[in-house]
Structure formats: C-alpha cells, structure tokens
PDB file of C-alpha atoms in Angstrom:
ATOM      1  CA  MET A1230     127.952  92.601  96.182  1.00  0.00           C
ATOM      2  CA  SER A1231     125.214  93.447  94.029  1.00  0.00           C
ATOM      3  CA  ILE A1232     121.403  94.508  94.691  1.00  0.00           C
ATOM      4  CA  ARG A1233     119.036  94.103  92.222  1.00  0.00           C
ATOM      5  CA  ASP A1234     116.090  96.427  91.957  1.00  0.00           C
ATOM      6  CA  ASN A1235     113.362  93.029  91.910  1.00  0.00           C
ATOM      7  CA  PHE A1236     113.646  92.518  95.607  1.00  0.00           C
ATOM      8  CA  TYR A1237     111.044  93.314  97.603  1.00  0.00           C
ATOM      9  CA  ALA A1238     113.043  93.385 100.519  1.00  0.00           C
ATOM     10  CA  VAL A1239     116.353  92.801 102.349  1.00  0.00           C
ATOM     11  CA  ILE A1240     116.728  90.797 105.688  1.00  0.00           C
ATOM     12  CA  MET A1241     119.995  90.020 107.073  1.00  0.00           C
ATOM     13  CA  ASP A1242     121.448  89.245 110.075  1.00  0.00           C
ATOM     14  CA  ILE A1243     124.047  91.418 112.169  1.00  0.00           C
ATOM     15  CA  ASN A1244     126.669  88.789 111.633  1.00  0.00           C
ATOM     16  CA  PHE A1245     126.728  88.586 107.865  1.00  0.00           C
ATOM     17  CA  ILE A1246     129.035  86.610 106.640  1.00  0.00           C
ATOM     18  CA  LYS A1247     132.919  85.716 107.207  1.00  0.00           C
ATOM     19  CA  GLY A1248     134.902  88.932 106.170  1.00  0.00           C
ATOM     20  CA  ILE A1249     132.213  91.478 106.080  1.00  0.00           C
ATOM     21  CA  SER A1250     129.894  92.347 108.999  1.00  0.00           C
ATOM     22  CA  GLY A1251     126.267  92.984 108.749  1.00  0.00           C
ATOM     23  CA  ILE A1252     126.914  97.017 109.624  1.00  0.00           C
ATOM     24  CA  GLU A1253     129.004  96.702 106.422  1.00  0.00           C
ATOM     25  CA  ALA A1254     126.843  95.341 104.323  1.00  0.00           C
ATOM     26  CA  LEU A1255     124.246  97.227 105.516  1.00  0.00           C
ATOM     27  CA  LYS A1256     126.130 100.504 104.473  1.00  0.00           C
ATOM     28  CA  LYS A1257     126.736  99.210 101.211  1.00  0.00           C
ATOM     29  CA  ILE A1258     123.470  97.883 100.487  1.00  0.00           C
ATOM     30  CA  ARG A1259     121.962 101.317 101.140  1.00  0.00           C
ATOM     31  CA  LYS A1260     124.776 103.197  99.195  1.00  0.00           C
ATOM     32  CA  LYS A1261     123.460 101.575  96.228  1.00  0.00           C
ATOM     33  CA  ASN A1262     119.507 101.566  97.087  1.00  0.00           C
ATOM     34  CA  ARG A1263     118.164 104.458  99.344  1.00  0.00           C
ATOM     35  CA  THR A1264     114.509 103.021  99.479  1.00  0.00           C
ATOM     36  CA  ILE A1265     114.393  99.223  99.752  1.00  0.00           C
ATOM     37  CA  PRO A1266     113.210  98.039 103.237  1.00  0.00           C
ATOM     38  CA  ILE A1267     115.997  96.124 105.244  1.00  0.00           C
ATOM     39  CA  ILE A1268     115.294  94.492 108.052  1.00  0.00           C
ATOM     40  CA  MET A1269     117.964  93.570 110.410  1.00  0.00           C
ATOM     41  CA  LEU A1270     118.128  90.305 112.489  1.00  0.00           C
ATOM     42  CA  SER A1271     120.284  89.315 115.533  1.00  0.00           C
ATOM     43  CA  ALA A1272     120.194  86.948 118.763  1.00  0.00           C
ATOM     44  CA  LYS A1273     121.562  90.133 120.481  1.00  0.00           C
ATOM     45  CA  ASP A1274     119.288  92.750 121.821  1.00  0.00           C
ATOM     46  CA  TYR A1275     121.582  95.204 122.969  1.00  0.00           C
ATOM     47  CA  ILE A1276     120.789  98.707 122.448  1.00  0.00           C
ATOM     48  CA  GLU A1277     123.902  99.996 120.764  1.00  0.00           C
ATOM     49  CA  ASP A1278     123.412  97.431 117.592  1.00  0.00           C
ATOM     50  CA  ILE A1279     120.337  98.569 117.599  1.00  0.00           C
ATOM     51  CA  VAL A1280     120.750 102.156 117.311  1.00  0.00           C
ATOM     52  CA  THR A1281     123.889 101.312 114.902  1.00  0.00           C
ATOM     53  CA  CYS A1282     121.796  99.627 112.492  1.00  0.00           C
ATOM     54  CA  LEU A1283     119.130 102.061 112.804  1.00  0.00           C
ATOM     55  CA  ASN A1284     121.620 104.757 112.088  1.00  0.00           C
ATOM     56  CA  ASN A1285     123.070 103.316 109.457  1.00  0.00           C
ATOM     57  CA  GLY A1286     120.119 102.637 107.107  1.00  0.00           C
ATOM     58  CA  ALA A1287     118.231  99.823 108.322  1.00  0.00           C
ATOM     59  CA  ASP A1288     114.493 100.573 108.572  1.00  0.00           C
ATOM     60  CA  ASP A1289     113.458  97.445 111.538  1.00  0.00           C
ATOM     61  CA  TYR A1290     115.700  95.361 113.890  1.00  0.00           C
ATOM     62  CA  MET A1291     114.126  92.183 115.009  1.00  0.00           C
ATOM     63  CA  VAL A1292     115.856  89.645 117.784  1.00  0.00           C
ATOM     64  CA  LYS A1293     115.973  86.112 117.225  1.00  0.00           C
ATOM     65  CA  PRO A1294     114.057  84.035 117.111  1.00  0.00           C
ATOM     66  CA  CYS A1295     111.516  86.000 115.747  1.00  0.00           C
ATOM     67  CA  ASP A1296     107.932  84.839 115.084  1.00  0.00           C
ATOM     68  CA  PHE A1297     107.528  84.415 111.260  1.00  0.00           C
ATOM     69  CA  ASP A1298     104.091  86.109 110.945  1.00  0.00           C
ATOM     70  CA  GLU A1299     105.632  88.736 112.701  1.00  0.00           C
ATOM     71  CA  LEU A1300     108.688  89.233 110.005  1.00  0.00           C
ATOM     72  CA  ASP A1301     105.793  88.752 107.140  1.00  0.00           C
ATOM     73  CA  ALA A1302     103.313  91.630 108.677  1.00  0.00           C
ATOM     74  CA  ARG A1303     106.534  93.790 108.730  1.00  0.00           C
ATOM     75  CA  ILE A1304     107.983  92.903 105.327  1.00  0.00           C
ATOM     76  CA  LYS A1305     104.496  93.901 104.163  1.00  0.00           C
ATOM     77  CA  ARG A1306     104.572  97.493 105.431  1.00  0.00           C
ATOM     78  CA  PHE A1307     107.551  98.134 104.457  1.00  0.00           C
ATOM     79  CA  TYR A1308     106.417  96.825 100.746  1.00  0.00           C
ATOM     80  CA  LYS A1309     103.477  99.067 100.936  1.00  0.00           C
ATOM     81  CA  ARG A1310     105.343 102.098 101.849  1.00  0.00           C
ATOM     82  CA  ASN A1311     107.562 101.794  98.939  1.00  0.00           C
ATOM     83  CA  LEU A1312     105.120 101.439  96.254  1.00  0.00           C
ATOM     84  CA  ALA A1313     103.521 104.409  97.755  1.00  0.00           C
ATOM     85  CA  PHE A1314     106.813 106.589  97.203  1.00  0.00           C
ATOM     86  CA  LYS A1315     107.985 104.881  94.021  1.00  0.00           C
ATOM     87  CA  SER A1316     104.383 105.903  92.644  1.00  0.00           C
ATOM     88  CA  ASN A1317     104.135 108.669  94.791  1.00  0.00           C
ATOM     89  CA  ASP A1318     100.394 107.943  95.255  1.00  0.00           C
ATOM     90  CA  ILE A1319      99.738 108.084  98.929  1.00  0.00           C
ATOM     91  CA  GLN A1320      96.431 106.186  98.204  1.00  0.00           C
ATOM     92  CA  ASN A1321      98.369 102.941  98.293  1.00  0.00           C
ATOM     93  CA  LEU A1322      99.012 103.724 102.293  1.00  0.00           C
ATOM     94  CA  GLU A1323      95.204 103.886 102.953  1.00  0.00           C
ATOM     95  CA  GLN A1324      92.169 101.439 103.184  1.00  0.00           C
ATOM     96  CA  VAL A1325      90.621 101.018 100.188  1.00  0.00           C
ATOM     97  CA  LEU A1326      86.957  99.319  99.911  1.00  0.00           C
ATOM     98  CA  GLN A1327      86.567  97.734  96.365  1.00  0.00           C
ATOM     99  CA  HIS A1328      83.585  96.583  94.670  1.00  0.00           C
ATOM    100  CA  ASN A1329      83.676  95.863  91.011  1.00  0.00           C
ATOM    101  CA  ASP A1330      85.060  99.289  89.052  1.00  0.00           C
ATOM    102  CA  ILE A1331      84.383 101.546  92.064  1.00  0.00           C
ATOM    103  CA  LYS A1332      87.308 102.068  94.282  1.00  0.00           C
ATOM    104  CA  LEU A1333      86.872 103.953  98.150  1.00  0.00           C
ATOM    105  CA  TYR A1334      89.878 105.530  99.389  1.00  0.00           C
ATOM    106  CA  VAL A1335      88.496 105.587 103.329  1.00  0.00           C
ATOM    107  CA  ASP A1336      90.781 108.451 104.580  1.00  0.00           C
ATOM    108  CA  SER A1337      91.212 110.921 101.192  1.00  0.00           C
ATOM    109  CA  HIS A1338      87.723 110.261 100.931  1.00  0.00           C
ATOM    110  CA  VAL A1339      88.006 109.656  97.288  1.00  0.00           C
ATOM    111  CA  VAL A1340      85.659 107.644  95.082  1.00  0.00           C
ATOM    112  CA  LYS A1341      86.763 105.834  91.638  1.00  0.00           C
ATOM    113  CA  TYR A1342      84.579 104.734  89.014  1.00  0.00           C
ATOM    114  CA  LYS A1343      86.640 102.824  86.027  1.00  0.00           C
ATOM    115  CA  ASP A1344      89.554 105.010  87.114  1.00  0.00           C
ATOM    116  CA  LYS A1345      87.790 108.378  87.118  1.00  0.00           C
ATOM    117  CA  ASN A1346      87.169 110.402  90.114  1.00  0.00           C
ATOM    118  CA  ILE A1347      83.611 110.935  91.152  1.00  0.00           C
ATOM    119  CA  PHE A1348      82.440 113.555  92.980  1.00  0.00           C
ATOM    120  CA  LEU A1349      79.865 112.455  96.135  1.00  0.00           C
ATOM    121  CA  SER A1350      78.405 114.718  98.982  1.00  0.00           C
ATOM    122  CA  ARG A1351      79.579 113.699 102.364  1.00  0.00           C
ATOM    123  CA  LYS A1352      76.380 112.241 103.192  1.00  0.00           C
ATOM    124  CA  GLU A1353      76.842 110.044  99.601  1.00  0.00           C
ATOM    125  CA  PHE A1354      80.274 109.277 100.443  1.00  0.00           C
ATOM    126  CA  ILE A1355      79.394 108.014 104.005  1.00  0.00           C
ATOM    127  CA  LEU A1356      76.234 106.072 102.834  1.00  0.00           C
ATOM    128  CA  LEU A1357      78.436 104.268 100.078  1.00  0.00           C
ATOM    129  CA  LYS A1358      81.532 103.262 102.377  1.00  0.00           C
ATOM    130  CA  LYS A1359      79.172 101.879 105.123  1.00  0.00           C
ATOM    131  CA  LEU A1360      77.180  99.698 102.349  1.00  0.00           C
ATOM    132  CA  LEU A1361      80.795  98.692 100.940  1.00  0.00           C
ATOM    133  CA  GLU A1362      81.737  97.782 104.396  1.00  0.00           C
ATOM    134  CA  ASN A1363      78.717  95.512 104.974  1.00  0.00           C
ATOM    135  CA  LYS A1364      78.531  93.604 101.486  1.00  0.00           C
ATOM    136  CA  ASN A1365      75.756  91.114 101.198  1.00  0.00           C
ATOM    137  CA  ARG A1366      74.160  92.533 104.437  1.00  0.00           C
ATOM    138  CA  VAL A1367      70.902  94.369 104.379  1.00  0.00           C
ATOM    139  CA  LEU A1368      71.071  97.519 106.449  1.00  0.00           C
ATOM    140  CA  SER A1369      67.838  98.858 107.184  1.00  0.00           C
ATOM    141  CA  LYS A1370      66.366 102.224 106.504  1.00  0.00           C
ATOM    142  CA  ASN A1371      66.035 103.396 110.245  1.00  0.00           C
ATOM    143  CA  ASN A1372      69.904 102.666 110.973  1.00  0.00           C
ATOM    144  CA  LEU A1373      71.411 104.467 107.609  1.00  0.00           C
ATOM    145  CA  SER A1374      69.059 107.375 108.063  1.00  0.00           C
ATOM    146  CA  ARG A1375      70.265 107.731 111.525  1.00  0.00           C
ATOM    147  CA  LEU A1376      74.064 107.439 110.472  1.00  0.00           C
ATOM    148  CA  LEU A1377      73.167 110.100 107.854  1.00  0.00           C
ATOM    149  CA  TYR A1378      71.867 112.463 109.863  1.00  0.00           C
ATOM    150  CA  GLY A1379      71.627 111.364 113.821  1.00  0.00           C
ATOM    151  CA  TRP A1380      69.056 111.660 116.323  1.00  0.00           C
ATOM    152  CA  ASN A1381      68.674 114.752 116.659  1.00  0.00           C
ATOM    153  CA  GLU A1382      68.344 116.225 113.343  1.00  0.00           C
ATOM    154  CA  LYS A1383      65.281 116.586 111.418  1.00  0.00           C
ATOM    155  CA  ILE A1384      64.909 113.758 108.525  1.00  0.00           C
ATOM    156  CA  GLU A1385      63.001 114.517 105.596  1.00  0.00           C
ATOM    157  CA  SER A1386      60.772 111.487 104.652  1.00  0.00           C
ATOM    158  CA  ASN A1387      62.821 110.826 101.761  1.00  0.00           C
ATOM    159  CA  ALA A1388      66.267 111.870 102.192  1.00  0.00           C
ATOM    160  CA  LEU A1389      67.947 108.054 102.065  1.00  0.00           C
ATOM    161  CA  GLU A1390      66.075 107.536  98.721  1.00  0.00           C
ATOM    162  CA  VAL A1391      67.667 110.937  97.387  1.00  0.00           C
ATOM    163  CA  HIS A1392      71.129 109.619  98.224  1.00  0.00           C
ATOM    164  CA  VAL A1393      70.575 105.953  97.402  1.00  0.00           C
ATOM    165  CA  HIS A1394      69.236 107.575  93.898  1.00  0.00           C
ATOM    166  CA  ASN A1395      72.196 109.944  93.382  1.00  0.00           C
ATOM    167  CA  LEU A1396      74.614 106.893  93.992  1.00  0.00           C
ATOM    168  CA  ARG A1397      72.875 105.004  91.469  1.00  0.00           C
ATOM    169  CA  LYS A1398      73.329 107.783  89.022  1.00  0.00           C
ATOM    170  CA  LYS A1399      76.746 108.894  89.700  1.00  0.00           C
ATOM    171  CA  LEU A1400      77.947 105.221  89.599  1.00  0.00           C
ATOM    172  CA  TYR A1401      75.694 102.777  87.854  1.00  0.00           C
ATOM    173  CA  SER A1402      72.045 101.817  88.590  1.00  0.00           C
ATOM    174  CA  LYS A1403      72.007  98.057  89.854  1.00  0.00           C
ATOM    175  CA  LEU A1404      74.565  98.730  92.526  1.00  0.00           C
ATOM    176  CA  ILE A1405      72.140  99.182  95.135  1.00  0.00           C
ATOM    177  CA  ARG A1406      69.655  96.889  95.638  1.00  0.00           C
ATOM    178  CA  THR A1407      66.012  97.927  97.508  1.00  0.00           C
ATOM    179  CA  ILE A1408      64.720  95.723  99.874  1.00  0.00           C
ATOM    180  CA  ARG A1409      61.293  96.685  99.979  1.00  0.00           C
ATOM    181  CA  GLY A1410      59.941  97.821 103.468  1.00  0.00           C
ATOM    182  CA  ILE A1411      63.443  97.025 105.109  1.00  0.00           C
ATOM    183  CA  GLY A1412      66.622  98.700 103.603  1.00  0.00           C
ATOM    184  CA  TYR A1413      69.001  98.438 101.238  1.00  0.00           C
ATOM    185  CA  LEU A1414      72.321  96.519 100.165  1.00  0.00           C
ATOM    186  CA  ILE A1415      75.066  96.341  97.862  1.00  0.00           C
ATOM    187  CA  GLU A1416      75.520  92.248  96.942  1.00  0.00           C
ATOM    188  CA  GLU A1417      78.878  91.054  95.978  1.00  0.00           C
ATOM    189  CA  ASN A1418      77.794  90.438  92.301  1.00  0.00           C
ATOM    190  CA  SER A1419      75.528  93.519  91.799  1.00  0.00           C
TER     191      SER A1419
END
C-alpha cells in the first residue's frame, strides 16, 4: 500500500478490503503520513469501534449513510488545518476579509497590503473591518461613530473623518468613498 503526498484526505470504510481491516490500513497509513486527515466510515456506531479508530490515528469517524455535505465540510476543515500546520501560519485558520491587495485577519488583528504588514490603530482596524464586512453598502457617519466610540464617550466633530483619512493614507486614497452628508463605503471595484 502506498500513499502519495498530494492527497487531501483519506476516507476509508472500517471494513476496508478482504485480507486487511480498516484498522490495520489506518495504522499503516498513519505510520507513513502523520498529517493527512483520515476519516473512517462505518455502518456500525459501536463506541468501541469509534474509540479504536480515534486511538489509532483517525481524525474523525462518521456513521453511514452519511450526508455528503457534512462529509465535505469535515474534509475542508481538516484540509485547512493541515495547510496551517504545513505552512506554520496560524492565520490560515482564521477569517480573512479581502479586498483587492488588502487582507484583514479578523482574530489576530493583522492587516496586510500588498503582502506587507500595515500598522492600524484599534479604531482604524474596527472601522476597516466594518467597511469590508459591508462592501457596497453605505454606512452612516452616526453608526460608524457609535461603533468606534460608544454612546457615552465624547466624540470630536471630525474624529471619524480623521480615521478615514488615516486609512486612505496607510492603504490607498480611493479605498473608501465618501457619500456627502450620509457616510462611507468601500466599493467592490475601488
């Protein structure tokens, strides 16, 4: 039995083939490749089988008949995890908002523009995130100010405009469009 490195995952029935059990095949695959996701399938939902598979290197266990959308989601989850471990880049596991050459990593609060890290203040980050989450929608100045400052904090009359100006300067000038008297937006083709 050989396993190539270019497989995304192994999906295997516990009753593998004549002459070798799924458990034995699982052990052999796991010895040769420690990171490839292995999902075991079985018509049996015995806890002993599930525990044996998981203890011998299976990443997951599904009872047949299984839903293909669920199986697909599990494969994708393991594939993303593997990419992150292989590249040693935990950012592959988190939500990324992307617009042209801008990537905003939601959990780690990292912003990259043309693959270079861009330092943003906390309020600039929050503002950019909200605008990227609502592309092609005008967000009112009032709502954006409340997002940044809350209801109790005193807001300077031009505070929001200063943050918008800083984002345009740090990223690029046509990123955020001003809708006079209403608010701001990021357009898909800006």
